[in-house]
């Protein structure tokens, strides 16, 4: 009877979750309902599965609305072919941004249900129907509907539960971006769009019982057979499964000889064992497709990192999909792929952010746009966004909303509007907001993708499925993650610069060579890692120091314990202590001693969760892996998590484990599981860390320029220029005769790129470079003005940043000449002149330029100064340098630092404190700790210089300053004016 039901995947419209809709229908005794979300088929596979579990016959459809949100018609799939046609219809219009037709093309596999009054029954084709709402039944009187008994059905929309009508109104106001008081009836659904007793509907149509009967017949006729968890991926890479098997074996054995030589029996044994499992489970094509993508990337010079559980595979290592040696790290393939695994594995492949889209485009072109789609996902409403949106709906001023969000102690009880925001914000948490794109997932299907879902093209420009990762798993589509990150951009750019500047080709995949290099070991032990992927942050550098890290194995562990889960559980500190005090600690339980010896009894990797769940609580390996997946967010909701928790405690009790020990083991599992890495994932990150560390160690200047040009990394561009000068480079300000768009290096001379000049438009930057390339360097100021046709404001910007210093004139002299020349040329055709005009000579009085003025100009136009920042601080005092903290351990000292970064945290009692990272006048790092009292009375006041009073403290060889008091220091005055 209910063939027009919506969920909250009718974005900003419905209020039911899929589970709530099906559960409510089942509780009312309905045996068939239709899901018709607005202009999409999102979560339709979940709907069908839930209906099947509840004994309900699912009807699959969609509700079509125009761009003004006006109802047009419903489409219902009669069969599996109709479901494909429905998806095709939606996809065609959504991808091309075409308006939906008022009357879609008739087809035998789809029902089309129009609103009453849209068409006359005699105009309709066989499967076109008219939907009549119970409130419209009286309009049928005298219309001769009895002559067309097969053309009318009941259309009673279900949009919300009775108690959620106001929630629907709020969602519609958010969508329309209006205050609630301005909402009009046509913008919302009427209050009756909810489940009502079937008897009430039958009563409304008592004069037309054939309409009720026809509705039942239509719903019974709709039967789509969805096959869950059956392989729908591209079946073969080559001509057949057997050809794939032979080809993969050939590639794997060739790669094995490259990685291990020709006499490594253990490597060959593992390769052949994996190949059999891969073939038996039908994953030959998946490996070969991934290999093909890597091959393409290598041909284009795109660096990549294969990570995630795929790095457990020696075949992936031999194919150069990953650079992690699973034999060396004792990684087991079964974590990635085994015959008992209930969910599909996937490869995570990182490319540079500059290369990723080209790789994605290659996949689309290789396997066809009808068979490839990016994986979808749903962005959800979260607290801050909800408060902002509801604040607008209730007419609150932006300042009031900002104040509520800033105040951590806000109770939202000051007035009725705030109370309503609090009430409905709690209900809206995790409501889907709109369809989005998974960060990297791609699907490649054997049959057309539209057989399984509708597709769209978001602003990213690639076809995207209306399946999320959970639905794709139900369908039987295995995702391949093509991800992006900035670290690889730095590697690519550095390799290019080294080739250009030194003529050296670098093979960045010589990971074994990097790992065993003593120079790299010493560099990482000193935590000299600024710019290096994943190991440059203050927290990571401190951790490396505390662990005295000088090996790959230790770095792999560090890459995992730095994650929020391990650190927030207190286990990071425990690991550091145990690492530095072997033999001086007691294991929580003998099971942990036996199975976590490598990590001193501390759970560091996701695999540790599996080990402990299995060996401590008796969960079988499949259940233990499900627990690992549940904790890492691989399942929706927490129902499964609660079941596994009960099973864990029951299993531990059955094995006689002490109750208090079990509680602590579970706490450790729960607190870190959601943020932990698999060991293979950590190992992959460590590989990239070593690759960047190698470049920094042997090509420090090119590397730092690469980091600067990549516009990524943990720190600001200012700090990377600071590191570049420490590496020995002579850094020049932008120059129109030497600079490129990006920062460039020749020998040890580095010219800052024009891209860094704030306020200079991109077209002018390109013009400067192109004109210089075509007609040679600029001869003088007049020549530059004539050839670039530069505007007066941009000209003075270039003068003030020193980009015209090649003229031999200082900035003040250049400004005077520029004003004269621009006035003189105002009425003249500019550009390249056939005959050069001789400049007019005149005498200027002495105009002095001061270095402090230059520094101020640099701060205004670059965002920072190229000189030592301490050259302009208004303080000439004597301070203890950061390099001399050791002899002052336990003593009170005063230091002067330039703020680089700070990290706010809360103590276990909820008090606010923070950690600071500064540099001193010598350019050395200074780490500070600001406990709650100091943090409260002496907060940081933004970027700048701080005079700090405190005590030198030490922890595992890491020295820092426990700050008791601080003062902000300004910069020097210029002609009586204090500048900031």
Coordinates of N, CA and C in Angstrom, one line a residue, residues 307-452:
X307 N 50.1 0.9 0.4 CA 50.1 0.7 1.9 C 48.8 -0.1 2.3
X308 N 48.5 0.0 3.6 CA 47.4 -0.8 4.1 C 47.7 -2.3 4.2
X309 N 46.7 -3.1 4.3 CA 46.9 -4.5 4.5 C 47.5 -5.2 3.3
X310 N 47.4 -4.6 2.1 CA 48.0 -5.1 0.9 C 49.5 -5.3 1.0
X311 N 50.1 -4.5 1.9 CA 51.6 -4.6 2.1 C 51.9 -5.9 2.8
X312 N 51.0 -6.7 3.3 CA 51.2 -8.0 3.8 C 51.6 -9.0 2.7
X313 N 51.3 -8.7 1.5 CA 51.5 -9.6 0.4 C 52.8 -9.6 -0.2
X314 N 53.5 -10.7 -0.3 CA 54.8 -10.7 -1.0 C 54.7 -10.6 -2.5
X315 N 53.5 -11.0 -3.0 CA 53.3 -10.9 -4.5 C 53.2 -9.4 -4.8
X316 N 52.5 -8.6 -3.9 CA 52.4 -7.2 -4.1 C 53.7 -6.5 -4.1
X317 N 54.6 -7.0 -3.2 CA 56.0 -6.5 -3.0 C 56.8 -6.8 -4.3
X318 N 56.6 -8.0 -4.8 CA 57.3 -8.4 -6.1 C 56.9 -7.6 -7.3
X319 N 55.6 -7.2 -7.3 CA 55.0 -6.5 -8.4 C 55.3 -5.0 -8.3
X320 N 56.0 -4.6 -7.2 CA 56.3 -3.2 -6.9 C 55.0 -2.4 -6.6
X321 N 53.9 -3.1 -6.3 CA 52.7 -2.4 -5.8 C 53.0 -1.7 -4.4
X322 N 53.8 -2.5 -3.6 CA 54.3 -2.0 -2.3 C 55.8 -2.0 -2.3
X323 N 56.4 -1.4 -1.3 CA 57.8 -1.4 -1.0 C 58.1 -2.0 0.3
X324 N 57.2 -2.7 0.9 CA 57.4 -3.3 2.2 C 57.7 -4.8 2.1
X325 N 58.8 -5.2 2.7 CA 59.2 -6.6 2.6 C 58.5 -7.4 3.7
X326 N 57.5 -8.2 3.4 CA 56.7 -8.9 4.4 C 57.5 -10.0 5.1
X327 N 58.6 -10.5 4.5 CA 59.5 -11.5 5.2 C 60.2 -10.8 6.3
X328 N 60.8 -9.7 6.0 CA 61.6 -9.0 7.0 C 60.8 -8.6 8.2
X329 N 59.6 -8.2 8.0 CA 58.7 -7.7 9.1 C 57.8 -8.7 9.6
X330 N 57.9 -10.0 9.1 CA 57.1 -11.1 9.6 C 55.6 -10.7 9.5
X331 N 55.2 -10.2 8.3 CA 53.8 -9.9 8.0 C 53.1 -11.2 7.4
X332 N 51.9 -11.4 7.8 CA 51.2 -12.6 7.3 C 50.2 -12.2 6.3
X333 N 50.2 -12.9 5.1 CA 49.3 -12.6 4.0 C 47.9 -12.8 4.4
X334 N 47.6 -13.7 5.3 CA 46.2 -13.9 5.7 C 45.5 -12.7 6.2
X335 N 46.2 -11.7 6.7 CA 45.6 -10.4 7.2 C 45.0 -9.7 6.0
X336 N 45.6 -9.9 4.8 CA 45.1 -9.3 3.6 C 44.0 -10.2 2.8
X337 N 44.3 -11.4 2.7 CA 43.5 -12.3 1.9 C 43.6 -13.7 2.4
X338 N 42.4 -14.3 2.7 CA 42.4 -15.7 3.1 C 41.0 -16.2 2.8
X339 N 40.9 -17.5 2.7 CA 39.6 -18.1 2.3 C 38.5 -17.9 3.4
X340 N 38.8 -17.6 4.6 CA 37.8 -17.3 5.6 C 37.4 -15.9 5.8
X341 N 38.1 -15.0 5.0 CA 37.8 -13.6 5.2 C 36.4 -13.3 4.7
X342 N 35.6 -12.6 5.5 CA 34.2 -12.3 5.1 C 34.0 -11.1 4.3
X343 N 35.0 -10.3 4.2 CA 34.9 -9.0 3.5 C 36.1 -8.9 2.5
X344 N 35.8 -8.2 1.4 CA 36.9 -8.1 0.3 C 38.0 -7.2 0.8
X345 N 39.2 -7.6 0.4 CA 40.4 -6.7 0.7 C 40.5 -5.6 -0.3
X346 N 41.4 -4.7 -0.1 CA 41.6 -3.7 -1.1 C 43.0 -3.2 -1.0
X347 N 43.6 -2.7 -2.1 CA 44.9 -2.0 -2.1 C 44.7 -0.5 -1.9
X348 N 45.5 0.1 -1.1 CA 45.6 1.5 -0.9 C 46.8 2.0 -1.6
X349 N 46.7 2.8 -2.7 CA 47.8 3.3 -3.4 C 47.8 4.8 -3.3
X350 N 48.8 5.4 -2.8 CA 49.0 6.8 -2.7 C 49.8 7.4 -3.9
X351 N 49.3 8.4 -4.5 CA 50.0 9.2 -5.5 C 50.1 10.6 -5.0
X352 N 50.9 11.4 -5.7 CA 51.0 12.8 -5.4 C 49.7 13.5 -5.7
X353 N 49.3 14.5 -5.0 CA 48.1 15.2 -5.2 C 48.1 15.8 -6.6
X354 N 49.3 16.0 -7.2 CA 49.4 16.6 -8.6 C 49.1 15.5 -9.6
X355 N 49.2 14.2 -9.3 CA 49.2 13.1 -10.3 C 47.9 12.3 -10.1
X356 N 47.2 12.3 -9.0 CA 46.2 11.4 -8.7 C 45.1 11.5 -9.8
X357 N 44.6 12.7 -10.2 CA 43.5 12.8 -11.1 C 43.9 12.1 -12.5
X358 N 45.1 12.2 -12.9 CA 45.5 11.6 -14.1 C 45.5 10.1 -14.0
X359 N 45.9 9.6 -12.9 CA 45.8 8.1 -12.7 C 44.4 7.7 -12.7
X360 N 43.5 8.4 -12.0 CA 42.1 8.1 -12.1 C 41.5 8.1 -13.5
X361 N 41.9 9.1 -14.2 CA 41.4 9.2 -15.6 C 41.9 8.1 -16.4
X362 N 43.1 7.6 -16.2 CA 43.7 6.4 -16.9 C 42.8 5.2 -16.6
X363 N 42.4 5.0 -15.4 CA 41.6 3.9 -15.1 C 40.2 3.9 -15.8
X364 N 39.6 5.1 -15.8 CA 38.4 5.3 -16.6 C 38.5 5.0 -18.0
X365 N 39.6 5.5 -18.6 CA 39.8 5.3 -20.1 C 40.2 3.8 -20.4
X366 N 40.9 3.1 -19.4 CA 41.3 1.8 -19.7 C 40.2 0.8 -19.6
X367 N 39.2 1.0 -18.7 CA 38.2 0.0 -18.5 C 36.8 0.5 -18.8
X368 N 36.7 1.7 -19.3 CA 35.4 2.2 -19.8 C 34.5 2.8 -18.8
X369 N 34.0 4.0 -19.1 CA 33.2 4.8 -18.1 C 31.9 4.1 -17.7
X370 N 31.5 3.1 -18.5 CA 30.3 2.4 -18.1 C 30.6 1.3 -17.0
X371 N 31.9 1.0 -16.8 CA 32.3 0.0 -15.9 C 33.1 0.5 -14.7
X372 N 33.4 1.8 -14.7 CA 34.2 2.4 -13.7 C 33.5 3.5 -13.0
X373 N 33.6 3.6 -11.7 CA 33.0 4.7 -10.9 C 33.8 4.9 -9.7
X374 N 33.9 6.2 -9.3 CA 34.4 6.5 -7.9 C 33.4 6.0 -6.9
X375 N 33.9 5.6 -5.8 CA 33.0 5.1 -4.7 C 32.4 6.4 -4.0
X376 N 31.1 6.3 -3.8 CA 30.5 7.4 -3.1 C 30.6 7.3 -1.6
X377 N 30.2 8.3 -0.9 CA 30.1 8.3 0.6 C 29.1 9.4 0.9
X378 N 28.7 9.5 2.1 CA 27.7 10.5 2.5 C 28.3 11.4 3.6
X379 N 28.3 12.6 3.3 CA 28.7 13.6 4.4 C 27.6 13.7 5.4
X380 N 27.9 13.8 6.6 CA 26.8 13.9 7.7 C 26.9 15.2 8.4
X381 N 25.7 15.5 9.0 CA 25.7 16.7 9.9 C 26.4 16.4 11.2
X382 N 27.3 17.3 11.6 CA 28.0 17.2 12.8 C 27.7 18.5 13.7
X383 N 28.1 18.4 14.9 CA 27.6 19.4 15.9 C 27.8 20.9 15.4
X384 N 29.0 21.2 15.0 CA 29.2 22.7 14.6 C 28.3 23.1 13.5
X385 N 28.3 22.2 12.4 CA 27.5 22.6 11.2 C 26.0 22.6 11.6
X386 N 25.6 21.7 12.4 CA 24.1 21.7 12.8 C 23.8 23.0 13.5
X387 N 24.6 23.4 14.5 CA 24.4 24.6 15.3 C 24.3 25.8 14.4
X388 N 25.3 25.9 13.4 CA 25.3 27.0 12.5 C 24.0 27.1 11.6
X389 N 23.7 25.9 11.1 CA 22.5 25.9 10.2 C 21.2 26.2 11.0
X390 N 21.0 25.5 12.2 CA 19.8 25.8 13.0 C 19.8 27.2 13.5
X391 N 21.0 27.7 13.8 CA 21.1 29.1 14.2 C 20.5 30.1 13.2
X392 N 20.8 29.8 11.9 CA 20.3 30.6 10.8 C 18.8 30.4 10.7
X393 N 18.3 29.2 10.8 CA 16.9 28.8 10.7 C 16.1 29.5 11.7
X394 N 16.6 29.6 13.0 CA 15.9 30.3 14.1 C 16.1 31.8 14.2
X395 N 16.9 32.3 13.2 CA 17.1 33.7 13.1 C 18.1 34.3 14.1
X396 N 19.1 33.5 14.6 CA 20.1 34.0 15.5 C 21.2 34.7 14.7
X397 N 21.7 35.7 15.3 CA 22.8 36.5 14.7 C 24.0 35.6 14.6
X398 N 24.8 35.8 13.6 CA 26.1 35.0 13.4 C 27.0 35.1 14.7
X399 N 27.0 36.3 15.2 CA 27.9 36.6 16.4 C 27.5 35.7 17.6
X400 N 26.1 35.5 17.7 CA 25.6 34.7 18.8 C 26.0 33.2 18.6
X401 N 25.8 32.8 17.3 CA 26.2 31.4 17.0 C 27.7 31.2 17.2
X402 N 28.5 32.1 16.8 CA 29.9 32.0 17.0 C 30.3 31.9 18.4
X403 N 29.6 32.7 19.2 CA 29.9 32.7 20.7 C 29.5 31.3 21.3
X404 N 28.4 30.8 20.9 CA 28.0 29.5 21.4 C 29.0 28.4 21.1
X405 N 29.5 28.4 19.9 CA 30.4 27.4 19.4 C 31.8 27.6 20.1
X406 N 32.2 28.8 20.4 CA 33.5 29.0 21.0 C 33.5 28.6 22.5
X407 N 32.3 28.7 23.1 CA 32.2 28.5 24.6 C 32.0 27.0 24.8
X408 N 33.1 26.3 25.3 CA 33.0 24.9 25.6 C 32.0 24.6 26.6
X409 N 31.6 25.5 27.5 CA 30.7 25.3 28.6 C 29.3 25.7 28.2
X410 N 29.0 26.1 27.0 CA 27.7 26.6 26.6 C 26.6 25.5 26.9
X411 N 25.5 25.9 27.5 CA 24.5 24.9 27.8 C 23.3 25.0 26.9
X412 N 23.3 26.0 26.0 CA 22.2 26.2 25.1 C 20.9 26.3 25.8
X413 N 20.9 27.0 27.0 CA 19.6 27.1 27.7 C 19.2 28.5 28.0
X414 N 19.9 29.4 27.3 CA 19.6 30.9 27.6 C 18.3 31.3 27.1
X415 N 17.7 30.8 26.0 CA 16.4 31.2 25.6 C 15.8 30.0 24.8
X416 N 14.6 30.2 24.3 CA 13.9 29.1 23.7 C 14.5 28.7 22.4
X417 N 15.1 29.6 21.6 CA 15.8 29.3 20.4 C 17.0 28.4 20.6
X418 N 17.8 28.7 21.7 CA 18.9 27.9 22.0 C 18.5 26.5 22.5
X419 N 17.4 26.4 23.2 CA 16.9 25.1 23.7 C 16.4 24.3 22.5
X420 N 15.8 24.9 21.5 CA 15.4 24.2 20.3 C 16.6 23.7 19.5
X421 N 17.6 24.6 19.4 CA 18.9 24.2 18.7 C 19.5 22.9 19.4
X422 N 19.5 23.0 20.7 CA 20.1 21.8 21.5 C 19.2 20.6 21.2
X423 N 17.9 20.7 21.3 CA 17.0 19.5 21.1 C 17.2 18.9 19.7
X424 N 17.2 19.7 18.7 CA 17.2 19.2 17.3 C 18.6 18.9 16.8
X425 N 19.6 19.5 17.4 CA 20.9 19.2 17.0 C 21.3 17.8 17.5
X426 N 20.8 17.3 18.6 CA 21.0 16.0 19.1 C 20.3 15.0 18.2
X427 N 19.2 15.3 17.6 CA 18.5 14.4 16.7 C 19.2 14.4 15.3
X428 N 19.8 15.5 14.9 CA 20.3 15.6 13.6 C 21.8 15.0 13.5
X429 N 22.4 14.7 14.6 CA 23.8 14.2 14.5 C 23.8 13.0 13.6
X430 N 24.7 13.0 12.7 CA 25.0 11.9 11.8 C 23.9 11.7 10.7
X431 N 22.9 12.6 10.6 CA 22.0 12.6 9.5 C 22.8 12.9 8.2
X432 N 22.6 12.1 7.1 CA 23.3 12.4 5.9 C 22.9 13.8 5.4
X433 N 23.9 14.5 4.9 CA 23.7 15.9 4.4 C 23.6 15.9 2.8
X434 N 24.6 15.2 2.2 CA 24.6 15.1 0.7 C 25.5 14.0 0.3
X435 N 25.3 13.5 -0.9 CA 26.2 12.5 -1.5 C 27.6 13.2 -1.7
X436 N 28.6 12.4 -1.4 CA 30.0 13.0 -1.6 C 30.8 11.9 -2.3
X437 N 32.2 12.0 -2.2 CA 33.1 11.1 -2.9 C 34.0 10.5 -1.8
X438 N 34.1 9.2 -1.8 CA 35.0 8.5 -0.9 C 36.4 9.0 -1.2
X439 N 37.3 9.1 -0.2 CA 38.6 9.7 -0.4 C 39.4 9.1 -1.5
X440 N 39.2 7.9 -1.9 CA 40.0 7.3 -2.9 C 39.5 6.1 -3.6
X441 N 38.3 5.5 -3.1 CA 37.8 4.3 -3.6 C 37.4 4.3 -5.1
X442 N 37.7 3.3 -5.9 CA 37.3 3.2 -7.2 C 36.7 1.7 -7.4
X443 N 35.7 1.6 -8.2 CA 35.0 0.4 -8.5 C 35.2 0.1 -10.0
X444 N 35.5 -1.2 -10.3 CA 35.6 -1.6 -11.7 C 34.8 -2.9 -11.9
X445 N 33.7 -2.8 -12.6 CA 32.7 -3.9 -12.7 C 32.8 -4.6 -14.0
X446 N 32.4 -5.9 -14.0 CA 32.3 -6.7 -15.2 C 31.1 -6.2 -16.1
X447 N 29.9 -6.2 -15.5 CA 28.7 -5.6 -16.2 C 28.7 -4.1 -15.9
X448 N 27.7 -3.5 -16.6 CA 27.6 -2.0 -16.5 C 27.3 -1.6 -15.0
X449 N 28.0 -0.6 -14.5 CA 27.9 -0.1 -13.2 C 26.4 0.2 -12.8
X450 N 25.7 0.7 -13.9 CA 24.3 1.1 -13.6 C 23.4 0.0 -13.4
X451 N 23.8 -1.2 -13.5 CA 23.0 -2.4 -13.2 C 22.8 -2.5 -11.7
X452 N 23.7 -1.8 -10.9 CA 23.8 -1.9 -9.5 C 23.4 -0.6 -8.7

